[in-house]
Amino acid sequence: MLSFLARHVPRNKTAHLNPIHFDAGRSSIEFKPPTDQYLVINRWPPASSTANKAIALRPPLHWHRHQTETFHVLAGAAEFIYDGRTVVKRADQTMPIPAGVVHTFCNASTTEELAVDFVLEPSICDSQAV
């Protein structure tokens, strides 16, 4: 109702940047084509130092009200923390996280890069539909 009072943050044009690098180039996110099964590829450095464990792409504990999030590990080992459990998945393994489950993930290896892509299903939930 009072949205006209909201501060408007200037937008940056970044669509041409793919991949986008973070953490002085140690991590990146690559957007996949709309026709791909997955949305993005996250690449993380080995978790061998405090700086590498605290990368910008590491999600805080979070949940999705209406969507299942499915991760696919492309390289390395991912540690998934969800619903009070910890599970490690390796290259070519998937990890579905059901809607409503609090979760996060990180690189489980101190020597290997982690590459993981993911998808949210349904891609547009009813509350987001226009």
PDB file of C-alpha atoms in Angstrom, residues 55-113:
ATOM      1  CA  ILE A  55      32.069 -18.457   0.089  1.00  0.00           C
ATOM      2  CA  ALA A  56      29.340 -16.128  -1.153  1.00  0.00           C
ATOM      3  CA  LEU A  57      27.345 -18.917  -2.827  1.00  0.00           C
ATOM      4  CA  ARG A  58      26.925 -21.020   0.325  1.00  0.00           C
ATOM      5  CA  PRO A  59      23.232 -20.783   1.171  1.00  0.00           C
ATOM      6  CA  PRO A  60      22.095 -20.281   4.747  1.00  0.00           C
ATOM      7  CA  LEU A  61      19.633 -22.770   6.204  1.00  0.00           C
ATOM      8  CA  HIS A  62      16.441 -22.171   4.223  1.00  0.00           C
ATOM      9  CA  TRP A  63      13.308 -23.897   2.930  1.00  0.00           C
ATOM     10  CA  HIS A  64      10.914 -23.705   0.010  1.00  0.00           C
ATOM     11  CA  ARG A  65       7.243 -23.683   0.892  1.00  0.00           C
ATOM     12  CA  HIS A  66       5.881 -25.231  -2.312  1.00  0.00           C
ATOM     13  CA  GLN A  67       8.892 -26.543  -4.212  1.00  0.00           C
ATOM     14  CA  THR A  68      11.122 -29.613  -4.086  1.00  0.00           C
ATOM     15  CA  GLU A  69      14.760 -28.709  -4.721  1.00  0.00           C
ATOM     16  CA  THR A  70      16.773 -31.416  -6.477  1.00  0.00           C
ATOM     17  CA  PHE A  71      20.564 -31.205  -6.542  1.00  0.00           C
ATOM     18  CA  HIS A  72      22.783 -33.081  -9.000  1.00  0.00           C
ATOM     19  CA  VAL A  73      26.470 -33.371  -8.080  1.00  0.00           C
ATOM     20  CA  LEU A  74      28.598 -33.011 -11.216  1.00  0.00           C
ATOM     21  CA  ALA A  75      32.053 -33.177  -9.580  1.00  0.00           C
ATOM     22  CA  GLY A  76      33.446 -33.518  -6.082  1.00  0.00           C
ATOM     23  CA  ALA A  77      31.408 -34.252  -2.966  1.00  0.00           C
ATOM     24  CA  ALA A  78      28.535 -32.216  -1.523  1.00  0.00           C
ATOM     25  CA  GLU A  79      27.453 -32.333   2.104  1.00  0.00           C
ATOM     26  CA  PHE A  80      23.705 -31.800   2.485  1.00  0.00           C
ATOM     27  CA  ILE A  81      22.284 -30.832   5.860  1.00  0.00           C
ATOM     28  CA  TYR A  82      18.524 -31.268   6.089  1.00  0.00           C
ATOM     29  CA  ASP A  83      15.867 -32.328   8.550  1.00  0.00           C
ATOM     30  CA  GLY A  84      18.457 -32.991  11.278  1.00  0.00           C
ATOM     31  CA  ARG A  85      20.551 -35.247   9.020  1.00  0.00           C
ATOM     32  CA  THR A  86      23.830 -34.929   7.146  1.00  0.00           C
ATOM     33  CA  VAL A  87      24.335 -36.803   3.859  1.00  0.00           C
ATOM     34  CA  VAL A  88      27.287 -36.718   1.449  1.00  0.00           C
ATOM     35  CA  LYS A  89      26.619 -37.167  -2.273  1.00  0.00           C
ATOM     36  CA  ARG A  90      29.306 -37.591  -4.933  1.00  0.00           C
ATOM     37  CA  ALA A  91      29.553 -37.060  -8.696  1.00  0.00           C
ATOM     38  CA  ASP A  92      26.539 -38.337 -10.656  1.00  0.00           C
ATOM     39  CA  GLN A  93      24.368 -38.621  -7.539  1.00  0.00           C
ATOM     40  CA  THR A  94      21.254 -36.559  -6.849  1.00  0.00           C
ATOM     41  CA  MET A  95      19.732 -35.247  -3.647  1.00  0.00           C
ATOM     42  CA  PRO A  96      16.036 -34.275  -3.595  1.00  0.00           C
ATOM     43  CA  ILE A  97      14.946 -31.999  -0.741  1.00  0.00           C
ATOM     44  CA  PRO A  98      11.145 -32.015  -0.310  1.00  0.00           C
ATOM     45  CA  ALA A  99       9.147 -28.805   0.026  1.00  0.00           C
ATOM     46  CA  GLY A 100       9.047 -27.477   3.581  1.00  0.00           C
ATOM     47  CA  VAL A 101      12.331 -29.090   4.709  1.00  0.00           C
ATOM     48  CA  VAL A 102      15.005 -26.756   6.126  1.00  0.00           C
ATOM     49  CA  HIS A 103      18.323 -27.405   4.364  1.00  0.00           C
ATOM     50  CA  THR A 104      21.705 -26.172   3.183  1.00  0.00           C
ATOM     51  CA  PHE A 105      24.760 -27.689   1.513  1.00  0.00           C
ATOM     52  CA  CYS A 106      28.512 -27.180   1.215  1.00  0.00           C
ATOM     53  CA  ASN A 107      31.655 -28.694  -0.297  1.00  0.00           C
ATOM     54  CA  ALA A 108      32.514 -31.839   1.680  1.00  0.00           C
ATOM     55  CA  SER A 109      36.037 -32.121   0.237  1.00  0.00           C
ATOM     56  CA  THR A 110      39.186 -30.290   1.303  1.00  0.00           C
ATOM     57  CA  THR A 111      40.953 -31.258  -1.942  1.00  0.00           C
ATOM     58  CA  GLU A 112      38.357 -31.215  -4.756  1.00  0.00           C
ATOM     59  CA  GLU A 113      36.247 -28.508  -6.356  1.00  0.00           C
TER      60      GLU A 113
END
